[in-house]
Short mmCIF file of C-alpha atoms and ligand atoms in Angstrom, two decimals:
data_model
loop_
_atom_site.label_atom_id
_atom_site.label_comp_id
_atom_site.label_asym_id
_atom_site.label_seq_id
_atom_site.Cartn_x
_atom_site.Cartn_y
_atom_site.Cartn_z
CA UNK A 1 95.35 181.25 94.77
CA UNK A 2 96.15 178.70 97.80
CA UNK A 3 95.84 175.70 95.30
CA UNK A 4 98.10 177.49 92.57
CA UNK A 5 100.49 178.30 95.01
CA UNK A 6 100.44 174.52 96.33
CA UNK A 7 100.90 172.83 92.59
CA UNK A 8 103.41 175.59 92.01
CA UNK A 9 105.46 173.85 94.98
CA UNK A 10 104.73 170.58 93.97
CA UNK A 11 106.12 171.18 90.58
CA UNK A 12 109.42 173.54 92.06
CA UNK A 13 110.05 169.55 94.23
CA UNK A 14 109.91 167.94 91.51
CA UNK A 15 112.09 169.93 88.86
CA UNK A 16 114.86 170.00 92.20
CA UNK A 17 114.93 166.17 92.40
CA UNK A 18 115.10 165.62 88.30
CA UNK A 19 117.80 168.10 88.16
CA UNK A 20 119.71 166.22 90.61
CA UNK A 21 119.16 163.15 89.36
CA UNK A 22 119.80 164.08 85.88
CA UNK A 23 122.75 166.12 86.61
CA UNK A 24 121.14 169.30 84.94
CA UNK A 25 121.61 172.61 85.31
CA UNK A 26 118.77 175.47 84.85
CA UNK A 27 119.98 179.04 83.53
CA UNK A 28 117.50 181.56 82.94
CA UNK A 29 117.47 184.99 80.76
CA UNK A 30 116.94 187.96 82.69
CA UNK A 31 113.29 188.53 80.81
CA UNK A 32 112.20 185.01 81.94
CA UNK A 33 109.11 184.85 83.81
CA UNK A 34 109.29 185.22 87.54
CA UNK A 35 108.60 181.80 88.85
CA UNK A 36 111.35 180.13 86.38
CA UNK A 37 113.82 182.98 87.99
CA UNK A 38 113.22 181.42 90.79
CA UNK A 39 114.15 178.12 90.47
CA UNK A 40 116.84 179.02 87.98
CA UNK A 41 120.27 178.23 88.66
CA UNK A 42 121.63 180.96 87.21
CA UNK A 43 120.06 183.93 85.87
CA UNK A 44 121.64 186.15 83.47
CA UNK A 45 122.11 188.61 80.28
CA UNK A 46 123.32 186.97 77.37
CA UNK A 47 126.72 187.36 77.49
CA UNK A 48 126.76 185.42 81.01
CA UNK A 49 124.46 182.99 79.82
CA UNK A 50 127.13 182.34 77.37
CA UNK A 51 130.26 182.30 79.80
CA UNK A 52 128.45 180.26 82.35
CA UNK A 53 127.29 177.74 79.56
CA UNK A 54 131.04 177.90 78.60
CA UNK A 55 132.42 176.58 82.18
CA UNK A 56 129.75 174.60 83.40
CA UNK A 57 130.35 170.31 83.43
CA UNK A 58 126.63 169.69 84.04
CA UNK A 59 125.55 166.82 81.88
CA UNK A 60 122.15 168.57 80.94
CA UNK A 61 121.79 172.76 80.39
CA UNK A 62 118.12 173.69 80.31
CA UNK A 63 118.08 177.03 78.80
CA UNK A 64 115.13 178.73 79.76
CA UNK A 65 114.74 181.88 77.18
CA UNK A 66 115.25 182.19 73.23
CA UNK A 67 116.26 180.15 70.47
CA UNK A 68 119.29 182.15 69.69
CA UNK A 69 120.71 181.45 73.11
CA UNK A 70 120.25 178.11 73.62
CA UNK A 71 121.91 177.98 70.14
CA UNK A 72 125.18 179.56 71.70
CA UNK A 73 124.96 177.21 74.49
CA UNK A 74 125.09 174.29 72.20
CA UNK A 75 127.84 175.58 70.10
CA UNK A 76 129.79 175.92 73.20
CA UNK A 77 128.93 172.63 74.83
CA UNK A 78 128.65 170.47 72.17
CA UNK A 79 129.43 167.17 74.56
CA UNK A 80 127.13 168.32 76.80
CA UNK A 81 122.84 168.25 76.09
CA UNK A 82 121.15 171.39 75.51
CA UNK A 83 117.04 171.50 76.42
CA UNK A 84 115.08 174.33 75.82
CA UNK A 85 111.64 173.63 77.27
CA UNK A 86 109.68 175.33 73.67
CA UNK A 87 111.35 175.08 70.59
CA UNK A 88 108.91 178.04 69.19
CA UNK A 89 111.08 180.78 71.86
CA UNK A 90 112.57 182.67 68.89
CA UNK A 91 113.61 186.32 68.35
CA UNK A 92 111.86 189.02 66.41
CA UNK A 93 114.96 190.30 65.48
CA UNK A 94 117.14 187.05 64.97
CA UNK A 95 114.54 186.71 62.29
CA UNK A 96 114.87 189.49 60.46
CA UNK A 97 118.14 188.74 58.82
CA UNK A 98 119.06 185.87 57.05
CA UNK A 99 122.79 184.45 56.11
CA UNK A 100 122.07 185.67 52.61
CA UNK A 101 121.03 188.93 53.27
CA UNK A 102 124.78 188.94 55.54
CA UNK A 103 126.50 187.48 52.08
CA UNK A 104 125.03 190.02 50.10
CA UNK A 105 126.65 193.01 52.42
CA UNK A 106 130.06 191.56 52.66
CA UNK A 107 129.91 191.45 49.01
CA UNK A 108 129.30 195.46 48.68
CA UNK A 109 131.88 195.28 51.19
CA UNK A 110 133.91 193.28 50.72
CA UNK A 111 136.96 194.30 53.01
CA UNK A 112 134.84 194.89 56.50
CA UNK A 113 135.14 192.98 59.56
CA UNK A 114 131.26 191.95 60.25
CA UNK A 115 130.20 192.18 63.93
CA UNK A 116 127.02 190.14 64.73
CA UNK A 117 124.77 191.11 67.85
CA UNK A 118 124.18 187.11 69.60
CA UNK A 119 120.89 187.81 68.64
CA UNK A 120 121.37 186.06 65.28
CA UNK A 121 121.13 182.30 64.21
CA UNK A 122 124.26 180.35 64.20
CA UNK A 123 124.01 180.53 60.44
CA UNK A 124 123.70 184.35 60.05
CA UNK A 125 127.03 184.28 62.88
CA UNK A 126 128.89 181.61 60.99
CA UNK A 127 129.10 184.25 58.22
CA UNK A 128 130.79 186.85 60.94
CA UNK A 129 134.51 187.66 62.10
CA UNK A 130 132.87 188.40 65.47
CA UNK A 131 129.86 188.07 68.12
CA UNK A 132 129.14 190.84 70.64
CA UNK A 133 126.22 191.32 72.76
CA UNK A 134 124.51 194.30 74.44
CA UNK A 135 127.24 194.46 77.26
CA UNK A 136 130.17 194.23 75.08
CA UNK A 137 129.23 195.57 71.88
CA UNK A 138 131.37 198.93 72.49
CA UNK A 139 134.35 196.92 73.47
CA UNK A 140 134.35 194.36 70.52
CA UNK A 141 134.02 197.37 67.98
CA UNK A 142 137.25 199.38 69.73
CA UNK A 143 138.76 195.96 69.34
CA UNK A 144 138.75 196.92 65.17
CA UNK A 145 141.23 198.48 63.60
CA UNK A 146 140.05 202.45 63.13
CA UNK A 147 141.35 201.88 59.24
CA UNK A 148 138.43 199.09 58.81
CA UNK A 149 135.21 199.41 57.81
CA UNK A 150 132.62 197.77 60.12
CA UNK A 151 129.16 195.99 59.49
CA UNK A 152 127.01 196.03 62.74
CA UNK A 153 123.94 193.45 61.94
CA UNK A 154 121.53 192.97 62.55
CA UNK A 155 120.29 195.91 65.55
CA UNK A 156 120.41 199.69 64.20
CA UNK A 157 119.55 200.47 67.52
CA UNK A 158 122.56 198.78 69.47
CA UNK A 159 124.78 199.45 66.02
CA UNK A 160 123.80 203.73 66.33
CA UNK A 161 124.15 203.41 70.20
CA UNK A 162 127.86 202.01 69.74
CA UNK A 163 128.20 204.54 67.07
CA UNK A 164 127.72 207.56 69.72
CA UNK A 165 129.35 205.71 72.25
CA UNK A 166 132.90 205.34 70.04
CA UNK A 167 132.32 208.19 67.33
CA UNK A 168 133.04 205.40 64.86
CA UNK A 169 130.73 205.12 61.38
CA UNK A 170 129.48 201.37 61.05
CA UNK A 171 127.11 199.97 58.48
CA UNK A 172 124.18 199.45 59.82
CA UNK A 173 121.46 196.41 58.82
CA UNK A 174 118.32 197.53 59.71
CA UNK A 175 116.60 195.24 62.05
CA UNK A 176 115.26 195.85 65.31
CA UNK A 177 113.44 194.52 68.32
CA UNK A 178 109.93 194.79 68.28
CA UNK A 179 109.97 194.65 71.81
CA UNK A 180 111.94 197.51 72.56
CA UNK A 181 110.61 199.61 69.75
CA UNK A 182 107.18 199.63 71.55
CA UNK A 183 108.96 201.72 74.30
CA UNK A 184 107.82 205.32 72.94
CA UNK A 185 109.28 208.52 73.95
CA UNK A 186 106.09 210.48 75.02
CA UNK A 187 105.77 207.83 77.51
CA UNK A 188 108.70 207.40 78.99
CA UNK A 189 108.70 211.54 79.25
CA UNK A 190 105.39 211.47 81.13
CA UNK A 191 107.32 208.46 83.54
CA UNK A 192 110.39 211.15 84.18
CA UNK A 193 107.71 214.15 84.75
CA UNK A 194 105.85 211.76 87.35
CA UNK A 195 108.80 210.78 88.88
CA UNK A 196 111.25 213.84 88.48
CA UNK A 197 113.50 212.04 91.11
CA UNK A 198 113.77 209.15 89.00
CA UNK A 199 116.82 207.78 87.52
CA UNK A 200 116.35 206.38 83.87
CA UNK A 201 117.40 202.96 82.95
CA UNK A 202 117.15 202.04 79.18
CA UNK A 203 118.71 199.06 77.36
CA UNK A 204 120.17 199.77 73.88
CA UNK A 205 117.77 197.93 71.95
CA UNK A 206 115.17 201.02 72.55
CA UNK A 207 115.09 203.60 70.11
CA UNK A 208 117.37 206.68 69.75
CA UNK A 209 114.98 208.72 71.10
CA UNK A 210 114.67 206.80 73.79
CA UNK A 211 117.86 206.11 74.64
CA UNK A 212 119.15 209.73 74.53
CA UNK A 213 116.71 210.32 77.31
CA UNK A 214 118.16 207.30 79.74
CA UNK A 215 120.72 208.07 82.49
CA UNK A 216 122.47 204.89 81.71
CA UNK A 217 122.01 202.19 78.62
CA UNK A 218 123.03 198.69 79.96
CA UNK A 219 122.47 195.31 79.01
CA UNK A 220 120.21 193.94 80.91
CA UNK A 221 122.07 192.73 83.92
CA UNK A 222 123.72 196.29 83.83
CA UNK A 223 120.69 197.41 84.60
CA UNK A 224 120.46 194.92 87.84
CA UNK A 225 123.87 196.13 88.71
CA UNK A 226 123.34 199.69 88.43
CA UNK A 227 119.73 198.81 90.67
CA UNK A 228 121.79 197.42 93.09
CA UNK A 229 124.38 200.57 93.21
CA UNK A 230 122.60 203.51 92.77
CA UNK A 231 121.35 205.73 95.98
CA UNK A 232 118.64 206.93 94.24
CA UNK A 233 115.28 204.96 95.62
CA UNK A 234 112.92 205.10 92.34
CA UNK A 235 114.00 204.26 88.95
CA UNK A 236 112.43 204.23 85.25
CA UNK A 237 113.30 200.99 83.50
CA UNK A 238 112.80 201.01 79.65
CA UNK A 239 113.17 197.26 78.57
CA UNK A 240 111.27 194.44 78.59
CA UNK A 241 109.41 193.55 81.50
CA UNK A 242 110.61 190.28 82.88
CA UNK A 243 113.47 191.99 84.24
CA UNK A 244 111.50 194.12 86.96
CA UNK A 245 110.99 190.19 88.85
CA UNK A 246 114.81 190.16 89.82
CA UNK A 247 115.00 194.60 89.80
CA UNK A 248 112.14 194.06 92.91
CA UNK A 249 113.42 190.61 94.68
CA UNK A 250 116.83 192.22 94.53
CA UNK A 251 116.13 195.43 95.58
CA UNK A 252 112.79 195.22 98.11
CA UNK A 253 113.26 198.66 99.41
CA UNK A 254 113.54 200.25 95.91
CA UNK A 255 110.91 201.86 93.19
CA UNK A 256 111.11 200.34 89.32
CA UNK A 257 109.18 202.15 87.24
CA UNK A 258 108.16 200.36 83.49
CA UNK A 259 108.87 202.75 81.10
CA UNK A 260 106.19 200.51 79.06
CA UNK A 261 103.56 198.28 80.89
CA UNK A 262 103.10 196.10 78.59
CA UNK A 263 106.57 195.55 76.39
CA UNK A 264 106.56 192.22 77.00
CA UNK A 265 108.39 189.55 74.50
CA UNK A 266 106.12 187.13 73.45
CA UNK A 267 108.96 184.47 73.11
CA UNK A 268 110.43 184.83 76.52
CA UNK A 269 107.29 184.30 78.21
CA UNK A 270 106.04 180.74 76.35
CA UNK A 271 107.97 178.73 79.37
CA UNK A 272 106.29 177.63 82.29
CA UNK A 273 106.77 175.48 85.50
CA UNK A 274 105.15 172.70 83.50
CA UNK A 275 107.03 172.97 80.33
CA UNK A 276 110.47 172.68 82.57
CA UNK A 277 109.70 169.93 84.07
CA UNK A 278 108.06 167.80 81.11
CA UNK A 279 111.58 169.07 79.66
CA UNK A 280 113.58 167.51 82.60
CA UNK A 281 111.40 164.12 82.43
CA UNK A 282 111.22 163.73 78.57
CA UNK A 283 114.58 165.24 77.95
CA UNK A 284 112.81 167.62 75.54
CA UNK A 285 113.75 169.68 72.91
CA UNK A 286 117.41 169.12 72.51
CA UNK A 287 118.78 172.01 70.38
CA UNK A 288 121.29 170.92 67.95
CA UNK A 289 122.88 173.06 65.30
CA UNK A 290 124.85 171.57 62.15
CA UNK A 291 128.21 170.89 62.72
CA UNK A 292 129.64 173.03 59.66
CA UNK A 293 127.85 175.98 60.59
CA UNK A 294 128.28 175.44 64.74
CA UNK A 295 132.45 175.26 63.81
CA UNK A 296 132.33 179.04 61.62
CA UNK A 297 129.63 180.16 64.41
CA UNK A 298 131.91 179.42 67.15
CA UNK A 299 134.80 181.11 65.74
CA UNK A 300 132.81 184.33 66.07
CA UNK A 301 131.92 183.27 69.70
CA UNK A 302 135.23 182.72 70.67
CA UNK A 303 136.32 185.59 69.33
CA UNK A 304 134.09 187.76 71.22
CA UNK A 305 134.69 185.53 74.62
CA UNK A 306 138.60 186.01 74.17
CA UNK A 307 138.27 190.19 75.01
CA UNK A 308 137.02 188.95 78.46
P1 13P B 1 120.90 191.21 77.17
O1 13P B 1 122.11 190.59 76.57
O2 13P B 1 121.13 192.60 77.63
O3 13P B 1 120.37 190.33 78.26
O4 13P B 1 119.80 191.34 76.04
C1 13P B 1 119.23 190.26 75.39
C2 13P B 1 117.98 190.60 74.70
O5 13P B 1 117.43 189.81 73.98
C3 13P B 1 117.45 191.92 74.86
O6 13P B 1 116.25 192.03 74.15
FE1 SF4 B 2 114.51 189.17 70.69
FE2 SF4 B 2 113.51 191.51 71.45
FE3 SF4 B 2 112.64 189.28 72.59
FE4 SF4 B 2 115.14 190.21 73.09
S1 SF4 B 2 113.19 191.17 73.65
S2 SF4 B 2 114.54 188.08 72.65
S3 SF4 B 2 115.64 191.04 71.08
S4 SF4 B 2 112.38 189.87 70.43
#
């Protein structure tokens, strides 16, 4: 323990001084494992991750989370380099829709405005009018004219979410996060019955079911805001794990409950102390997306960036 806690500071010196030197910048996802929050410059839900990789004017961004993200950062800084310590941090869900699949819908419908969760590949969002994320996903579709018809793609469970939360119909694709979808009712019941005092905080990736149950569905730095607010002292938190790191630093004094132990995502947890810093010395993996498809991705971005 003494020894892993020494070569853990040994390789937090060493990532400092390389960033410096380098002129880098670290931003982390919210899910990312504890001791990359920590030495993160920024930590963040997606839609941050995506403003702060917007603004910044570090030479170097080394996005610590999925593929998808680090995608968005390099459409958005595309004179700046974009690292992601493992290439193989993907998305269950990005991958469950292809830029096809999105052709084929807009064909059967042909005069909807297509709204694309970030959790997409920049090919699957260079065939959409506009990008949302978990935080935002409400206000981009009540940016839509009521008179047009909407495809959500690819997250049923964000897309039927928004539709309850505006009383608008949307298409729906039908992917999903495997992740969240391992978050089970019965369980999170037996949570609220141990801890009637509880409050319940769910993102809206979880299931209907699920999410019906909740007190509040945030994104996931929602959820570390509403943490940070609420009175209440104990609180059931149904997404992925990662996130009850920063719930517990932030909040010392407070109770976080999983909703599900072990809902973990696979892909945020392949980075490591070691893989960061190999990235920072090696300048490994750039992410690069084709300039074509980066240009009709960003317009989707953009679009979603210019509602604030
Ligand atoms: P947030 O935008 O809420 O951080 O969600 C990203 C994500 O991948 C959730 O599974
Ligand atoms: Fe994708 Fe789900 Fe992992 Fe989020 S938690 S990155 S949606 S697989």
């Amino acid at each position: 323990m003494q020894t892993r806690l020494k070569t853990e500071e040994r390789l937090v010196a060493k990532i400092e001084r390389l960033k410096k030197e380098r002129r880098a910048m670290i931003i982390a996802h919210n899910y990312q494992g504890g001791e990359i929050q920590d030495v993160a410059d920024f930590i963040g839900d997606s839609l941050e991750l995506s403003q702060k990789a917007a603004k910044t004017d570090a030479e170097v961004i080394v996005f610590c989370g999925v593929h998808f993200m680090a995608e968005t950062a390099a459409i958005l800084c595309p004179n700046q380099t974009v690292l992601m310590p493992d290439l193989s941090a993907g998305c269950g869900m990005a991958e469950m829709i292809s830029e096809e699949a999105v052709r084929q819908m807009k064909k059967a419908h042909p005069n909807a405005v297509v709204v694309c969760y970030v959790n997409s590949s920049a090919k699957v969002k260079a065939e959409s009018d506009i990008c949302c994320t978990s935080s935002n996903a409400t206000r981009v579709v009540e940016s839509i004219p009521k008179d047009r018809e909407i495809l959500f793609i690819p997250d049923q469970y964000l897309g039927a979410h928004v539709m309850r939360q505006t009383g608008r119909a949307l298409i729906l694709y039908n992917g999903y996060c495997p992740t969240h979808v391992r978050i089970m009712t019965a369980e999170l019941a037996k949570a609220m019955e141990q801890h009637p005092d509880a409050v319940v905080l769910a993102h809206p990736e979880c299931t209907g079911p699920v999410a019906q149950l909740a007190n509040h569905v945030l994104s996931t730095s929602g959820i570390a805001l509403e943490a940070r607010k609420e009175p209440r002292s104990a609180m059931i938190v149904a997404t992925e794990t990662g996130i009850l790191h920063r719930l517990q630093k932030e909040n010392p004094q407070k109770e976080f409950i999983p909703a599900c132990r072990y809902c973990d995502c696979a892909h945020m947890k392949v980075n490591n102390l070691e893989k960061l810093l190999w990235s920072l010395e090696e300048m490994q993996y750039p992410v690069r997306v084709d300039v074509d498809v980066a240009s009709r991705a960003k317009a989707a971005i953009d679009a979603m960036l210019a509602l604030g």
